[in-house]
PDB file of N, CA and C in Angstrom:
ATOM      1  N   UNK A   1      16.495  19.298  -2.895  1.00 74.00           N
ATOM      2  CA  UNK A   1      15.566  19.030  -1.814  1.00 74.00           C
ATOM      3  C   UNK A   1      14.582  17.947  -2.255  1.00 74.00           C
ATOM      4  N   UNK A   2      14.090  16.953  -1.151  1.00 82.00           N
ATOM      5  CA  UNK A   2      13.637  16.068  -1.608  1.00 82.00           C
ATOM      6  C   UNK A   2      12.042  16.336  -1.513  1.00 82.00           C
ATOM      7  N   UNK A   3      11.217  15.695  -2.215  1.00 97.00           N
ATOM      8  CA  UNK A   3       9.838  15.919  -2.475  1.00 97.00           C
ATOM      9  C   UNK A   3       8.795  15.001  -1.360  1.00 97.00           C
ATOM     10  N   UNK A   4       7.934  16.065  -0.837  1.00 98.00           N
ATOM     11  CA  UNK A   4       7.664  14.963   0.441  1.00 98.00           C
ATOM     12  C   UNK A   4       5.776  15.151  -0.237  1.00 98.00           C
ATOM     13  N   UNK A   5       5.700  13.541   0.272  1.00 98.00           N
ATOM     14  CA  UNK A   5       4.369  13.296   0.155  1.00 98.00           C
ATOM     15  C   UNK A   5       3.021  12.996   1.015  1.00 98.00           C
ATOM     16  N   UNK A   6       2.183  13.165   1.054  1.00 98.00           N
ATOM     17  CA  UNK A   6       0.873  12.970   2.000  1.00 98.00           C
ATOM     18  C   UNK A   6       0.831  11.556   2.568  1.00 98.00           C
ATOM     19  N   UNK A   7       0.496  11.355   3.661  1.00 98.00           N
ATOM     20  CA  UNK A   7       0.332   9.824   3.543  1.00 98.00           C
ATOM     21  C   UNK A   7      -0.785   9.325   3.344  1.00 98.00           C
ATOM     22  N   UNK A   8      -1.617   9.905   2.581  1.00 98.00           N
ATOM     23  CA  UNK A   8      -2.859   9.024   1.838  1.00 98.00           C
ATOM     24  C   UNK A   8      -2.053   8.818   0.448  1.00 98.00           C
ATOM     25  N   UNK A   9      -1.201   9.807   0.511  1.00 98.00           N
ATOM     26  CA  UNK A   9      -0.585   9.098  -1.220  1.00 98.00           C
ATOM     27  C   UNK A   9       0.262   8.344  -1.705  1.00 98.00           C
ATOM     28  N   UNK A  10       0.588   8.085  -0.553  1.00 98.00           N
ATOM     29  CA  UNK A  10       2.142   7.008   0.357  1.00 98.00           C
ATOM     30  C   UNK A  10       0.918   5.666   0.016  1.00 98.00           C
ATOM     31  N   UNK A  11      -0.093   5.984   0.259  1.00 98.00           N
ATOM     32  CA  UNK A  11      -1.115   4.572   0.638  1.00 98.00           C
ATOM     33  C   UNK A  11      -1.587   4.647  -0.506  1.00 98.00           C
ATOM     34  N   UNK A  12      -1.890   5.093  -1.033  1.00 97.00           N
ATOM     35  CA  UNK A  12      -1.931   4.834  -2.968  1.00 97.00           C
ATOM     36  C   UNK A  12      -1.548   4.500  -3.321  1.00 97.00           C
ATOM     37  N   UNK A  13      -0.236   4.857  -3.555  1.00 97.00           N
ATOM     38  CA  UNK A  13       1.295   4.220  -4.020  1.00 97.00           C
ATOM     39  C   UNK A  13       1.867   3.062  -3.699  1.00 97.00           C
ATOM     40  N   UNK A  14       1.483   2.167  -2.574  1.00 97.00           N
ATOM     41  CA  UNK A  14       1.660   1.240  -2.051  1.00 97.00           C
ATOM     42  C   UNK A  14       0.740  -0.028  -2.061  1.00 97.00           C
ATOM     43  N   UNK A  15      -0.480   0.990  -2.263  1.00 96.00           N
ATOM     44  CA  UNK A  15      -1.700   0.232  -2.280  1.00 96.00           C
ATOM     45  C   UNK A  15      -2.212  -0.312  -1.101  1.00 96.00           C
ATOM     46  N   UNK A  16      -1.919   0.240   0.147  1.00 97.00           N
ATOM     47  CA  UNK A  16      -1.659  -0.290   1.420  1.00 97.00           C
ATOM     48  C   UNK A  16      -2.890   0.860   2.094  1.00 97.00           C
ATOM     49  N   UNK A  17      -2.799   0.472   3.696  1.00 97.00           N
ATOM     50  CA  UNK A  17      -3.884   1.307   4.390  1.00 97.00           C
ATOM     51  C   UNK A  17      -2.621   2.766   5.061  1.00 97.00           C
ATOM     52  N   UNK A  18      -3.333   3.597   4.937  1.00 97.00           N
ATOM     53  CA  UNK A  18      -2.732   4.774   6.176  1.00 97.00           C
ATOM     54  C   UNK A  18      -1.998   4.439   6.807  1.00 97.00           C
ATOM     55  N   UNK A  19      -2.747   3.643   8.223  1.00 97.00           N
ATOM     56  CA  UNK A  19      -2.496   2.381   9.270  1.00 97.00           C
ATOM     57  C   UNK A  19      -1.145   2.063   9.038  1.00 97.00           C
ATOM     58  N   UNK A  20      -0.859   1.240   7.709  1.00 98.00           N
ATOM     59  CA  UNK A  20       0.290   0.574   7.470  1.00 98.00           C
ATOM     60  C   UNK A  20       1.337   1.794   7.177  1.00 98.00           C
ATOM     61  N   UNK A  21       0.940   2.854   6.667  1.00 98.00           N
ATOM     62  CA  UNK A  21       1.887   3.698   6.272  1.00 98.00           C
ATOM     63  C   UNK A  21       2.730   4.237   7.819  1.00 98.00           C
ATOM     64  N   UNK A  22       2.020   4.766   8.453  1.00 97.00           N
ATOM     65  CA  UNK A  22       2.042   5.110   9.996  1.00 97.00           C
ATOM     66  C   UNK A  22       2.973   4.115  10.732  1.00 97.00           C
ATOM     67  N   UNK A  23       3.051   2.972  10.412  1.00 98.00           N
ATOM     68  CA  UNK A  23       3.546   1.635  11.297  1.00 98.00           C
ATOM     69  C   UNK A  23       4.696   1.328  10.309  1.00 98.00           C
ATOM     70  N   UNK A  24       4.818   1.632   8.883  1.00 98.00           N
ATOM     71  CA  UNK A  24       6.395   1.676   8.405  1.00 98.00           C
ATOM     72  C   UNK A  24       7.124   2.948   8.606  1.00 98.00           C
ATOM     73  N   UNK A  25       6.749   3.890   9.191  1.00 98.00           N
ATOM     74  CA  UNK A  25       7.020   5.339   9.994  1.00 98.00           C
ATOM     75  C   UNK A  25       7.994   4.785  11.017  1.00 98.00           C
ATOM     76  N   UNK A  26       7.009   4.365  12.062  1.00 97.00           N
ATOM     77  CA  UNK A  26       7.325   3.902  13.335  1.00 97.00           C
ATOM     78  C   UNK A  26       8.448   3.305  13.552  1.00 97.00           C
ATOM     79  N   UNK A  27       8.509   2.101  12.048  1.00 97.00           N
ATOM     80  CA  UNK A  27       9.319   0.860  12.512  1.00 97.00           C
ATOM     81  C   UNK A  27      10.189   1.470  11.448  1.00 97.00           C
ATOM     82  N   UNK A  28      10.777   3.090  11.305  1.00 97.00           N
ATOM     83  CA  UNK A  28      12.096   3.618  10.632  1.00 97.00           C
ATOM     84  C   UNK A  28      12.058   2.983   9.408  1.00 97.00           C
ATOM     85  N   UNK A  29      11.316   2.256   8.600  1.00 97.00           N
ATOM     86  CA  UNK A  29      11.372   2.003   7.236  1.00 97.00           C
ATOM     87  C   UNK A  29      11.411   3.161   6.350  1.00 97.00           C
ATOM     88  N   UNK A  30      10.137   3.867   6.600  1.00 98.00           N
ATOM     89  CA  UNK A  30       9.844   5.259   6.155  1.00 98.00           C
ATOM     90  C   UNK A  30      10.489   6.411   7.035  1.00 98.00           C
ATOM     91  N   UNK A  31      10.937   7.552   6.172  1.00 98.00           N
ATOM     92  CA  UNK A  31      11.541   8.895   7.074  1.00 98.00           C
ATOM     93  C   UNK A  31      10.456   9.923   6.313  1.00 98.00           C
ATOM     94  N   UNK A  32       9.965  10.492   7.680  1.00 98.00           N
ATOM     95  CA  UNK A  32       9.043  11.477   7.834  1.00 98.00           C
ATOM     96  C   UNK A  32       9.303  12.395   8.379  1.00 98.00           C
ATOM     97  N   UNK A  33       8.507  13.607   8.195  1.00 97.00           N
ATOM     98  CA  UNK A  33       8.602  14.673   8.702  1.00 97.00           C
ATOM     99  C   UNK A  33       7.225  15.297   9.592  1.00 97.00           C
ATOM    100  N   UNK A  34       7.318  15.777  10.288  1.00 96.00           N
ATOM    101  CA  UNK A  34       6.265  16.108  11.137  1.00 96.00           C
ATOM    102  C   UNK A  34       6.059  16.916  11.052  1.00 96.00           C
ATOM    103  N   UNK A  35       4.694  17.696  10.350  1.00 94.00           N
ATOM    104  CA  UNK A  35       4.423  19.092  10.184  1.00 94.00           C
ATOM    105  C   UNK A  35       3.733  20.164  11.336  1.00 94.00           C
ATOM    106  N   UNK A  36       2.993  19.110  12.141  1.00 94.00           N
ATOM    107  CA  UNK A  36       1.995  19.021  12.950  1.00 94.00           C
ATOM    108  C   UNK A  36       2.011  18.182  13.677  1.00 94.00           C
ATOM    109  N   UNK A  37       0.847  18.262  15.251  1.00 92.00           N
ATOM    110  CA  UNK A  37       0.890  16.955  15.686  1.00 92.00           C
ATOM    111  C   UNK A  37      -0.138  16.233  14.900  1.00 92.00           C
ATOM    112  N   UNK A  38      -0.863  16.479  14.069  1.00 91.00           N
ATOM    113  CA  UNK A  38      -2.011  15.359  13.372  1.00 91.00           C
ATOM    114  C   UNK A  38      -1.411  15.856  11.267  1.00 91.00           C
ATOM    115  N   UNK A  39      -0.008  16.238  11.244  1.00 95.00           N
ATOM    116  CA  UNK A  39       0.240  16.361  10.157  1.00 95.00           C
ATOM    117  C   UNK A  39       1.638  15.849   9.924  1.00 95.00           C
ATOM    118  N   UNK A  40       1.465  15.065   9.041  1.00 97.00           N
ATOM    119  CA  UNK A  40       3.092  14.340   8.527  1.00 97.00           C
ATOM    120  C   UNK A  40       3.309  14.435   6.987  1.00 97.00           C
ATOM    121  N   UNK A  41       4.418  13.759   6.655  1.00 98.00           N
ATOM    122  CA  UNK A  41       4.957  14.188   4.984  1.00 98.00           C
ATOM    123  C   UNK A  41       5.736  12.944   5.215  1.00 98.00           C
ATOM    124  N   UNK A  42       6.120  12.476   3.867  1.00 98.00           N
ATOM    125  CA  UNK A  42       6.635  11.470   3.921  1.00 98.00           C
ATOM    126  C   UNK A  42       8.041  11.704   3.194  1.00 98.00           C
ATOM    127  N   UNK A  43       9.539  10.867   3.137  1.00 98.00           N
ATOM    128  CA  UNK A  43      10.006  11.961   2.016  1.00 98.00           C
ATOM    129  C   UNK A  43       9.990  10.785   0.794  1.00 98.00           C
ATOM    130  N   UNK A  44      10.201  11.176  -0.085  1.00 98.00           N
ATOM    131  CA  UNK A  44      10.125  11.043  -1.375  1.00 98.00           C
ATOM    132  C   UNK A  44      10.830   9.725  -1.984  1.00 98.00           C
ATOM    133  N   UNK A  45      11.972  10.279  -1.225  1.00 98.00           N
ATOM    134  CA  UNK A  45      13.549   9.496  -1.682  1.00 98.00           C
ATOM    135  C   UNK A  45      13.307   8.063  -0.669  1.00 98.00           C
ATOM    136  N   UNK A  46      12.887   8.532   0.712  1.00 98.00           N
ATOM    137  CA  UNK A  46      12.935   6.948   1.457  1.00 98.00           C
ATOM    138  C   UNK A  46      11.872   6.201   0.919  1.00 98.00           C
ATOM    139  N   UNK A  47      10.821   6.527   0.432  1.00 98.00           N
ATOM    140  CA  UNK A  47       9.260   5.487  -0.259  1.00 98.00           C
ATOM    141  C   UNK A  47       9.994   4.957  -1.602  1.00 98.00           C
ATOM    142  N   UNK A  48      11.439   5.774  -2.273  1.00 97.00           N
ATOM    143  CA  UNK A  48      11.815   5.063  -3.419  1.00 97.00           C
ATOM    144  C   UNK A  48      12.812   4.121  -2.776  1.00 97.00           C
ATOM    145  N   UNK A  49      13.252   4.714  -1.598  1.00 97.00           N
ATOM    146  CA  UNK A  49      14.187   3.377  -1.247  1.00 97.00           C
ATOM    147  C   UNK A  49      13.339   1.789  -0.768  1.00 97.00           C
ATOM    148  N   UNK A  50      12.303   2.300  -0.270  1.00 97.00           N
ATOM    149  CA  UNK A  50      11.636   1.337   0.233  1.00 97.00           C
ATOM    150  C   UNK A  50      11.078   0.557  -0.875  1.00 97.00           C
ATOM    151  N   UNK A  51      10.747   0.875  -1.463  1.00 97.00           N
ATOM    152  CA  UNK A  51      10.193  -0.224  -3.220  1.00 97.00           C
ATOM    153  C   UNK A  51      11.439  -0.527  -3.698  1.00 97.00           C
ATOM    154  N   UNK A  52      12.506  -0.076  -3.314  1.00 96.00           N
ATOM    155  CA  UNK A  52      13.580  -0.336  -4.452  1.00 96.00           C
ATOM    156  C   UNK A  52      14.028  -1.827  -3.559  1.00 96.00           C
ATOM    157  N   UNK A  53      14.188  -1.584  -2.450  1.00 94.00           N
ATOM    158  CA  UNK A  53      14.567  -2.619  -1.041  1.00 94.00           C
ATOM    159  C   UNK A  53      13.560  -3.988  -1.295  1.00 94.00           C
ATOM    160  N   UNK A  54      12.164  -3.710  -1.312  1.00 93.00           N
ATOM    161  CA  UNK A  54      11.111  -4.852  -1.661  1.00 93.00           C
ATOM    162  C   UNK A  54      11.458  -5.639  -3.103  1.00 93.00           C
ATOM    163  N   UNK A  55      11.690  -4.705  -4.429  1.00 92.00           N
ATOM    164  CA  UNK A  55      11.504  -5.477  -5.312  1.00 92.00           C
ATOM    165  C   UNK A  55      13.413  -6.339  -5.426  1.00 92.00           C
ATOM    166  N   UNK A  56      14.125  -5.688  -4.500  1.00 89.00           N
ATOM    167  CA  UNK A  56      15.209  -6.818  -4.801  1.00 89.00           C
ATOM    168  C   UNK A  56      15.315  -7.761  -4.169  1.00 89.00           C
ATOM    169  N   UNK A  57      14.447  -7.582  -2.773  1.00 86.00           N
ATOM    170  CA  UNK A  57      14.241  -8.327  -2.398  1.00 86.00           C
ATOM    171  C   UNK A  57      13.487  -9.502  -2.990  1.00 86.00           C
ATOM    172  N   UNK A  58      12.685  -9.499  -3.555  1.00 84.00           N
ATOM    173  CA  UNK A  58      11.463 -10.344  -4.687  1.00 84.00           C
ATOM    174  C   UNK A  58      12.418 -10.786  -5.488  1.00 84.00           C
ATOM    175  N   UNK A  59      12.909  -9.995  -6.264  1.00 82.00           N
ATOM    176  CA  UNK A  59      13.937 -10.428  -7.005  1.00 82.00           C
ATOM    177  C   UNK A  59      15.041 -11.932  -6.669  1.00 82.00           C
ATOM    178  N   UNK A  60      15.932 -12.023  -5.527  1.00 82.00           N
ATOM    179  CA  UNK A  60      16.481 -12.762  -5.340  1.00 82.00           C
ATOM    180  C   UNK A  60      15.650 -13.615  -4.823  1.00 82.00           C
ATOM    181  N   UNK A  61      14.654 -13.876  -3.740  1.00 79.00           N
ATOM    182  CA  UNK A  61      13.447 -14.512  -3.578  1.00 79.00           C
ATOM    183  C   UNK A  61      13.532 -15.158  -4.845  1.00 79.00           C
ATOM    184  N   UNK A  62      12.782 -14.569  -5.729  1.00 75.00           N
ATOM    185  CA  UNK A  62      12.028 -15.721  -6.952  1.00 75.00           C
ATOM    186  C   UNK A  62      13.406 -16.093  -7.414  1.00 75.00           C
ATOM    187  N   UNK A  63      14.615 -15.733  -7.675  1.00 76.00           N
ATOM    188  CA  UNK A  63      15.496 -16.605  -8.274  1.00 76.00           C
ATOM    189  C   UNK A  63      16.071 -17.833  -7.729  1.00 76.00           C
ATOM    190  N   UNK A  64      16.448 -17.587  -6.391  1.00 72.00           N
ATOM    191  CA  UNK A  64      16.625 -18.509  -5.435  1.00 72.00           C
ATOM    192  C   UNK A  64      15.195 -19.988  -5.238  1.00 72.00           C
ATOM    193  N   UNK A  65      14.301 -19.325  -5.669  1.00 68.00           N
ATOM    194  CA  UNK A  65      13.141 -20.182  -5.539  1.00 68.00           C
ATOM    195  C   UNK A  65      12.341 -20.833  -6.767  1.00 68.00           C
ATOM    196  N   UNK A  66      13.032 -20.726  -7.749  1.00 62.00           N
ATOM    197  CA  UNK A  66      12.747 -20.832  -9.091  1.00 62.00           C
ATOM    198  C   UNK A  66      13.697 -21.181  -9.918  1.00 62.00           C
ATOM    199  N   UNK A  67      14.468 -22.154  -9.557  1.00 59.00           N
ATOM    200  CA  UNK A  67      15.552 -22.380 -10.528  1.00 59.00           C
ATOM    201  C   UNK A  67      15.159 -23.722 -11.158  1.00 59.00           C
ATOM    202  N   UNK A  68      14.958 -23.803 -12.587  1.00 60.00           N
ATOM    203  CA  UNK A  68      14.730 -24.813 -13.379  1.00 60.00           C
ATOM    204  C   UNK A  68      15.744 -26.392 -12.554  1.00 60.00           C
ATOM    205  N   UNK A  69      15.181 -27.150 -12.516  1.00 58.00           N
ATOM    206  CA  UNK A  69      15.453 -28.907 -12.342  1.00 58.00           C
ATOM    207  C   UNK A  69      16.327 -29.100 -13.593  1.00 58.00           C
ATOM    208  N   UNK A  70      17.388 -29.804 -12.581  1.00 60.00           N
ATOM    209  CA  UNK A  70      18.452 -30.533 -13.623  1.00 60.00           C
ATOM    210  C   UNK A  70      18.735 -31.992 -13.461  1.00 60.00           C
ATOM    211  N   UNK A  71      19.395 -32.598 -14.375  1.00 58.00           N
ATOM    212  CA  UNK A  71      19.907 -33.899 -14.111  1.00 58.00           C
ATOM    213  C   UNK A  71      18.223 -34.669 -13.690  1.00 58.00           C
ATOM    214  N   UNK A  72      18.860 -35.564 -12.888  1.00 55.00           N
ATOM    215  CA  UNK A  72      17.702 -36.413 -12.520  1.00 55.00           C
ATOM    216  C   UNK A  72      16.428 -35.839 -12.191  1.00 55.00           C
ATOM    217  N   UNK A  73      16.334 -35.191 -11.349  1.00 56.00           N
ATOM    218  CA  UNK A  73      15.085 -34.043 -10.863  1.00 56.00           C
ATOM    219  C   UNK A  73      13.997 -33.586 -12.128  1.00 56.00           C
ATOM    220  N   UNK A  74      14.747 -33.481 -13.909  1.00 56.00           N
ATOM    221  CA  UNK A  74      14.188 -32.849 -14.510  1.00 56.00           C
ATOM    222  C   UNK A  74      13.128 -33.984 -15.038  1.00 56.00           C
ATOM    223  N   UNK A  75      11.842 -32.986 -14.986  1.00 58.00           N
ATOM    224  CA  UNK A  75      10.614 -34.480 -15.789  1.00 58.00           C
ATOM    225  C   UNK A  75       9.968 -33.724 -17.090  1.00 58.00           C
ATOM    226  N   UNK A  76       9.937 -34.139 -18.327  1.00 58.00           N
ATOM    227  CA  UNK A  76       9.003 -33.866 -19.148  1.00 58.00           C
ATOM    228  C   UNK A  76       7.778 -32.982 -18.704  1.00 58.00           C
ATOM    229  N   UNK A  77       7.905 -31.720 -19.198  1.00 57.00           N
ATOM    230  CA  UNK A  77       6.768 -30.898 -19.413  1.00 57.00           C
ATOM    231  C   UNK A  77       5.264 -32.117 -19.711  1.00 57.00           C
ATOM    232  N   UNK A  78       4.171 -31.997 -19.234  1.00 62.00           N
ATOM    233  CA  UNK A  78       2.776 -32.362 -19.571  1.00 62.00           C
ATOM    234  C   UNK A  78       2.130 -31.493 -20.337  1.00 62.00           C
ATOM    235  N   UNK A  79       1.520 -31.796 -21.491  1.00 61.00           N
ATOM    236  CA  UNK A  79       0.409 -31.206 -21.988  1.00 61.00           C
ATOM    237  C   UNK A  79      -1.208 -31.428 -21.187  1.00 61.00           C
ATOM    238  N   UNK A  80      -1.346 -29.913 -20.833  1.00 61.00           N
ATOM    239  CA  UNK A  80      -2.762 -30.288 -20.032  1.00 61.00           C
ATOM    240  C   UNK A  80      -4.114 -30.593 -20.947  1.00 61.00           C
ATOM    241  N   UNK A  81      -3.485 -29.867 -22.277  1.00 57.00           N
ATOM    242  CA  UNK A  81      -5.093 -29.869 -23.306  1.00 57.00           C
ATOM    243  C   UNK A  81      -5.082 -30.718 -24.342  1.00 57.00           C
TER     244      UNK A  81
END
């Protein structure tokens, strides 16, 4: 069984507002559970899918966007000091 969390701790963990936690709910990023009508849980496993989804995303991002200059393109490093 998976481990469900508060969403103030969802917003810790994220470093993000409530607000935002609530609105990656909405928009099915996050799977929640509804305890209440003013009580939710978050589960565990989708907040790890969701960081796992961002940082590969970042991942291919910066590689795709960061690939060292070759051939002509490449210029001598500057010393700034």
């Amino acid at each position: 069984m998976t481990e469900l969390l508060r969403v103030k701790k969802v917003s810790d963990i994220l470093d993000c507002s409530r607000k935002f936690v609530y609105q990656l709910v909405s928009e099915g990023k996050l799977s929640a559970l509804r305890m209440s009508p003013r009580n939710m849980r978050i589960l565990k496993d989708s907040l790890d899918n969701y960081i796992n989804e961002k940082k590969s995303r970042f991942n291919q991002e910066n590689e795709n966007n960061h690939t060292p200059p070759s051939g002509a393109d490449a210029r001598p490093c500057r010393r700034l000091l």
